[in-house]
Short mmCIF file of C-alpha atoms in Angstrom, two decimals:
data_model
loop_
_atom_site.label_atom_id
_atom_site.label_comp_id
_atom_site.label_asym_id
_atom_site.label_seq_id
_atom_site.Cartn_x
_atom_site.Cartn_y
_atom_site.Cartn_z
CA UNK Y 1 80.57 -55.22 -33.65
CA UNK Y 2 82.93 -55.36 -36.98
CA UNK Y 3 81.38 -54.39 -40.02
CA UNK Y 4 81.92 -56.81 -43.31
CA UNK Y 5 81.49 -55.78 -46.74
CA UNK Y 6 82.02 -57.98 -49.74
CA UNK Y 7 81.82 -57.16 -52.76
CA UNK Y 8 82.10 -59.77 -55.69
CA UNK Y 9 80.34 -60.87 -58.90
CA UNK Y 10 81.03 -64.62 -59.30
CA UNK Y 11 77.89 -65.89 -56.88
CA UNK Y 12 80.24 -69.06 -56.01
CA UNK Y 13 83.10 -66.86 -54.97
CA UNK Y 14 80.67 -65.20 -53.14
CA UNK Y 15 78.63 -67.61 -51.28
CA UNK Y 16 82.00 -69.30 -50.06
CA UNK Y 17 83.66 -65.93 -48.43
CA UNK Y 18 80.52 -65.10 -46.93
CA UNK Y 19 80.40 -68.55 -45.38
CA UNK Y 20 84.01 -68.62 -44.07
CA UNK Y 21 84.24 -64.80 -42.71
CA UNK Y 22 80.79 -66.32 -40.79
CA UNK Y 23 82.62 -69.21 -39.20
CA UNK Y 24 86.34 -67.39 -38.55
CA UNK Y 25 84.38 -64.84 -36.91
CA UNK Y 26 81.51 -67.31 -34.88
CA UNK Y 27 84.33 -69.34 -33.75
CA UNK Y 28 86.45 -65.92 -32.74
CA UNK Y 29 82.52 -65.09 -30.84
CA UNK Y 30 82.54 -61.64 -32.28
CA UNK Y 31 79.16 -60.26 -33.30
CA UNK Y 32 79.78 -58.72 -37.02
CA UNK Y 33 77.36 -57.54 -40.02
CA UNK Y 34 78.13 -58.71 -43.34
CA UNK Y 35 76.56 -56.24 -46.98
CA UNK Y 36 76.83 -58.18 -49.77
CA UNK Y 37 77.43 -56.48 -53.45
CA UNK Y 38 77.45 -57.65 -56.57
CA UNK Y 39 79.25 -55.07 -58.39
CA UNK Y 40 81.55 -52.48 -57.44
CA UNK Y 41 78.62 -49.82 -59.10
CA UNK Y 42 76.47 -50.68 -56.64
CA UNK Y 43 78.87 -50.95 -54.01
CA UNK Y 44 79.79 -47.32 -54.30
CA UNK Y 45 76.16 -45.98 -54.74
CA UNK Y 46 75.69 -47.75 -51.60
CA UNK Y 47 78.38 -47.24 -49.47
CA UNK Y 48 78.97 -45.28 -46.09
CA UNK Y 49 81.76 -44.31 -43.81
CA UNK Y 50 81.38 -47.44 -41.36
CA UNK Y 51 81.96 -50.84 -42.71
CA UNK Y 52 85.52 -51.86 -40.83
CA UNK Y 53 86.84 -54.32 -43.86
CA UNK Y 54 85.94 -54.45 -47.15
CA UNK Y 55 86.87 -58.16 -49.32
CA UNK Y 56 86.44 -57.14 -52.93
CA UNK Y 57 87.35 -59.36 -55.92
CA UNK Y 58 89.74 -57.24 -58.47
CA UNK Y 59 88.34 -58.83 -61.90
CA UNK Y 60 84.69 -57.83 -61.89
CA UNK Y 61 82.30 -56.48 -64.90
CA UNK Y 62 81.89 -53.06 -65.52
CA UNK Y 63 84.03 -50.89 -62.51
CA UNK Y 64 86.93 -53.09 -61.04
CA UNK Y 65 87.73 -54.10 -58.11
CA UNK Y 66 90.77 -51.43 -58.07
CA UNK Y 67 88.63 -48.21 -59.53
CA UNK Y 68 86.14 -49.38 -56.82
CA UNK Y 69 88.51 -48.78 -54.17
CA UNK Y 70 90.09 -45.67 -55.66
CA UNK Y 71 86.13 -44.27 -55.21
CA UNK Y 72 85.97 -45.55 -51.98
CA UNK Y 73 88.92 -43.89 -50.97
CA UNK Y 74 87.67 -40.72 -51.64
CA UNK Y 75 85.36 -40.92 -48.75
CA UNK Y 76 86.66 -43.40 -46.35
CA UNK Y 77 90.68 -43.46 -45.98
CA UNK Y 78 89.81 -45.92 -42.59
CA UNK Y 79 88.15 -49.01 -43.70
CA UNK Y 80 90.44 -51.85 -44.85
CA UNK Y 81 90.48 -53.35 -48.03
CA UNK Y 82 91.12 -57.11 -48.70
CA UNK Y 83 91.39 -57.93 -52.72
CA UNK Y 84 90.91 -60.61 -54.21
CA UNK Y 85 92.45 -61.49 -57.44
CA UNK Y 86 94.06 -64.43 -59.46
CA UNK Y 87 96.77 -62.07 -60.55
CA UNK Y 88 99.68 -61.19 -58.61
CA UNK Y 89 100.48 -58.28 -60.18
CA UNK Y 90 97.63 -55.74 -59.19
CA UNK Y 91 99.58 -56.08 -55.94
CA UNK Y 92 101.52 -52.55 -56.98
CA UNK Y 93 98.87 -50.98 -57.84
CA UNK Y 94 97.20 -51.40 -54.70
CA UNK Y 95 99.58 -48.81 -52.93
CA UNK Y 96 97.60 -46.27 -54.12
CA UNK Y 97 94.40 -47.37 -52.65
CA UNK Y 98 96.43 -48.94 -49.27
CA UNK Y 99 95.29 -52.28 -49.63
CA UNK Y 100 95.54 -54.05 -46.28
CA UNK Y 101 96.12 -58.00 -48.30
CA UNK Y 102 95.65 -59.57 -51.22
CA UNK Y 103 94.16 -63.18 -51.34
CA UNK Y 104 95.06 -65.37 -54.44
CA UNK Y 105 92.15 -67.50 -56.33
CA UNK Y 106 90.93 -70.36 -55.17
CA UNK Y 107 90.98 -68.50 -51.89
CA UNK Y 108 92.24 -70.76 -49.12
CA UNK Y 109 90.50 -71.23 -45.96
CA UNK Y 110 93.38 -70.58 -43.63
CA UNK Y 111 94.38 -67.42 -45.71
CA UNK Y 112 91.58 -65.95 -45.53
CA UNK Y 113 91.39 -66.84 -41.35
CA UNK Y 114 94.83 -65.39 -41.24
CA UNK Y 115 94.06 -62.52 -43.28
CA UNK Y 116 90.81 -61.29 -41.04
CA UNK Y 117 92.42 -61.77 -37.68
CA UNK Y 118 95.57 -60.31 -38.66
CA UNK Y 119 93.25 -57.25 -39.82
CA UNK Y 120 90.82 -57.08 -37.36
CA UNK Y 121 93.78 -57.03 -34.87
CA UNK Y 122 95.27 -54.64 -36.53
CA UNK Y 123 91.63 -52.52 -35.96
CA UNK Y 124 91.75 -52.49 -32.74
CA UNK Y 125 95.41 -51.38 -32.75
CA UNK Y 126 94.65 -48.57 -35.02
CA UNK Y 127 91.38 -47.40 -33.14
CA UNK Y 128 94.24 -46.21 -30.46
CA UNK Y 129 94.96 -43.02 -29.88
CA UNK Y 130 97.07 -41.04 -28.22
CA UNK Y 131 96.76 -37.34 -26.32
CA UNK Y 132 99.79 -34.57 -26.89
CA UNK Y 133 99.39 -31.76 -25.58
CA UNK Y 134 100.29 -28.12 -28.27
CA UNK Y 135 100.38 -25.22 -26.55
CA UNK Y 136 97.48 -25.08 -24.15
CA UNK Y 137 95.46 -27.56 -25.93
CA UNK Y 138 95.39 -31.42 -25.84
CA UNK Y 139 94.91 -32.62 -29.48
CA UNK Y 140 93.59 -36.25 -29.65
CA UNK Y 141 95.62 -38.52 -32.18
CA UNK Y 142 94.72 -41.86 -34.19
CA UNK Y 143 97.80 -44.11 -34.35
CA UNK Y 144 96.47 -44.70 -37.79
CA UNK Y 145 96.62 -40.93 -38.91
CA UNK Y 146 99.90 -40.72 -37.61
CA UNK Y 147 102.91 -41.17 -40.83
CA UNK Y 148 106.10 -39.86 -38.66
CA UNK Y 149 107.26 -38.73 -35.84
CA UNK Y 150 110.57 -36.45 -35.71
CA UNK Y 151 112.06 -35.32 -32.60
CA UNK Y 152 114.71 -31.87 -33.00
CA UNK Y 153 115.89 -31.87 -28.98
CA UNK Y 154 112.72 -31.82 -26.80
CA UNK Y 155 110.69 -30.39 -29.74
CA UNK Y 156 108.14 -32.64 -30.89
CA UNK Y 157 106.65 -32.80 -34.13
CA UNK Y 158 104.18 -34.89 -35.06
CA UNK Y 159 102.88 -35.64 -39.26
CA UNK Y 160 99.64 -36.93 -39.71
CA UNK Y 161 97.22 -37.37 -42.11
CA UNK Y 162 94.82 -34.14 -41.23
CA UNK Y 163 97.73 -32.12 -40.40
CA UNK Y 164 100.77 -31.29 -38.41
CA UNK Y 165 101.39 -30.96 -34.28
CA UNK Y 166 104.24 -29.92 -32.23
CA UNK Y 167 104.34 -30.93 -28.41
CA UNK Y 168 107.30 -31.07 -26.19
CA UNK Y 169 108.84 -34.16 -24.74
CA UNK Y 170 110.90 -37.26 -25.59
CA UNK Y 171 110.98 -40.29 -28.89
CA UNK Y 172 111.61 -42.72 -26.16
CA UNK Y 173 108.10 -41.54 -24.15
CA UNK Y 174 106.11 -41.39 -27.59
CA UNK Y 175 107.38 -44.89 -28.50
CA UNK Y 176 106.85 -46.66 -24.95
CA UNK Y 177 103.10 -44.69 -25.56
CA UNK Y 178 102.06 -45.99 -28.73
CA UNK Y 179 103.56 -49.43 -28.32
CA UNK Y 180 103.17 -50.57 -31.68
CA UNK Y 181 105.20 -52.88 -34.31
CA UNK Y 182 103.82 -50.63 -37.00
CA UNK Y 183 106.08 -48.08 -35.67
CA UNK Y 184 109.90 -47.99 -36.38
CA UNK Y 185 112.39 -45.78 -34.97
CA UNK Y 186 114.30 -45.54 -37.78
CA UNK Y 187 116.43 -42.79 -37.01
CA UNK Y 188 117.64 -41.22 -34.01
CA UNK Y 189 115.34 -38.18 -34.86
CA UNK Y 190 112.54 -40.24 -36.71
CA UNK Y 191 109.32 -42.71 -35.57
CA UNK Y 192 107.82 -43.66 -38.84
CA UNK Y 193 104.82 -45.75 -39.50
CA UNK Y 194 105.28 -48.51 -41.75
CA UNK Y 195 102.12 -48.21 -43.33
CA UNK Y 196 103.13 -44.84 -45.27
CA UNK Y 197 105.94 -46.35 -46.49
CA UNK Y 198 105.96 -46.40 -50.54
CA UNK Y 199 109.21 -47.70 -51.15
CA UNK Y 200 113.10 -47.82 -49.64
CA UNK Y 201 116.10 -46.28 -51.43
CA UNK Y 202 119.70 -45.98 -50.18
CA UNK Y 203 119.15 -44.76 -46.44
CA UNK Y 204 115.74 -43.09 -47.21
CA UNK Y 205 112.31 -43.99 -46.73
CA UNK Y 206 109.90 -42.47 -49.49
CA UNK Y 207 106.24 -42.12 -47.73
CA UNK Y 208 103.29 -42.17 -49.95
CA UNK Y 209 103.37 -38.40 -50.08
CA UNK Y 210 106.54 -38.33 -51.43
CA UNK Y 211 108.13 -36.91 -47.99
CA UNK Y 212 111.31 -38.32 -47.78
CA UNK Y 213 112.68 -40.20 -44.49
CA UNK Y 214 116.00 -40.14 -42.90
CA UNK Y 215 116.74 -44.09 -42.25
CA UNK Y 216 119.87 -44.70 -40.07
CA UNK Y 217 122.53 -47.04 -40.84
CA UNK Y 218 122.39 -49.43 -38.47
CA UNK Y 219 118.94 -49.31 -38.92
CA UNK Y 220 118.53 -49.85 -42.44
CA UNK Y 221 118.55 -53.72 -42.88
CA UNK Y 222 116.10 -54.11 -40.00
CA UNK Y 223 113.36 -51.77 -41.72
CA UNK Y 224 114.03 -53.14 -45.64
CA UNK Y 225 113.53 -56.31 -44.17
CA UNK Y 226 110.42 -55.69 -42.02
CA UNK Y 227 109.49 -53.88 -45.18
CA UNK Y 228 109.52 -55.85 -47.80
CA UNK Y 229 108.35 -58.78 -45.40
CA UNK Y 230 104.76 -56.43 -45.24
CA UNK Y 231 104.50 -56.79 -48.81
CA UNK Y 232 104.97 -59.91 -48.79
CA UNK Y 233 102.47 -60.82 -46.14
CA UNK Y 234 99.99 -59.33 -48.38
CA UNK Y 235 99.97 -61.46 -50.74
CA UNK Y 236 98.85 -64.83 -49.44
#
């Protein structure tokens, strides 16, 4: 079951979202829920911890589609968040709220297919987790909590979102583990997540914490490129 939530005021805009996130997903056979909102007031009176993506037009009356999400975030840092917008330029912005994709006005059909199976693959990536083991207790660990992994011999310490771990072992056994393109190695001591990635300067990754990231030099053209082709992906 994937949760839907839209969330925009122009009834036309509306009515033709709703209709294509019901066929992508039909013909994909998986069972969803769609809430509809008009607003993003009443989206935030309404909303729980649960919905799986949210698509949410930027240019709305009364709270935007960006101040919506900033509230949103304040309770949910999980669900996605798919704007929708006519201007480019609210794509910055969106770092601080960690928009997922932008869609550009008229919204295309095959965009928005992309968009939703690229996400809701992305879901099920996330929804991993992985086991360490600190000191003599095993810790449980969402792939999506997880912002970098460094590595100082066979010390292992692990930076996530709720906190910080420290396990023994190897990179090579935490990459082969998680298994995901979202992780880099991009550093000899360093697994980062892409995700947390705010922006690239000469040989060092900023994260959106402000934490800055060792990048190596023969790995540096491989993750600006994979980089800045993530930012470009979303904005279809």
């Amino acid at each position: 079951m994937v949760n839907i939530v839209i969330c925009e005021n122009d009834k036309n805009d509306q009515e033709f979202v709703r209709s294509k996130v019901v066929d992508i997903l039909d013909d994909l056979n998986i069972e969803y829920e769609i809430k509809i909102y008009n607003s993003g007031e009443s989206l935030i009176e309404a909303y729980k911890n649960g919905a799986d993506i949210i698509l949410m037009d930027i240019q709305m009356d009364g709270i935007d589609g960006m101040e919506t999400a900033r509230e949103i975030r304040k309770v949910d840092d999980k669900v996605e968040i798919i704007f929708i917008t006519s201007f480019v330029e609210y794509a910055l912005e969106g770092y601080e709220v960690k928009a997922y994709r932008y869609l550009l006005k008229p919204v295309k059909y095959d965009d928005l297919q992309t968009s939703l199976i690229n996400c809701l693959n992305d879901i099920n990536l996330l929804k991993k987790s992985i086991v360490i083991k600190e000191g003599d207790t095993r810790v449980k660990l969402s792939l999506k909590d997880i912002m970098y992994i460094e590595v100082q011999k066979n010390d292992i310490t692990v930076h996530t979102l709720n906190g910080i771990y420290e396990t023994k072992g190897t990179m090579s056994n935490f990459e082969s583990e998680i298994n995901s393109d979202t992780f880099i190695r991009c550093h000899k001591s360093y697994l980062v997540n892409l995700e947390y990635i705010k922006s690239i300067k000469r040989y060092t990754a900023i994260l959106e914490n402000d934490e800055e990231i060792p990048l190596g030099r023969n790995k540096y053209k491989e993750i600006k490129d994979k980089f800045f082709n993530m930012i470009e992906d979303k904005l279809c």
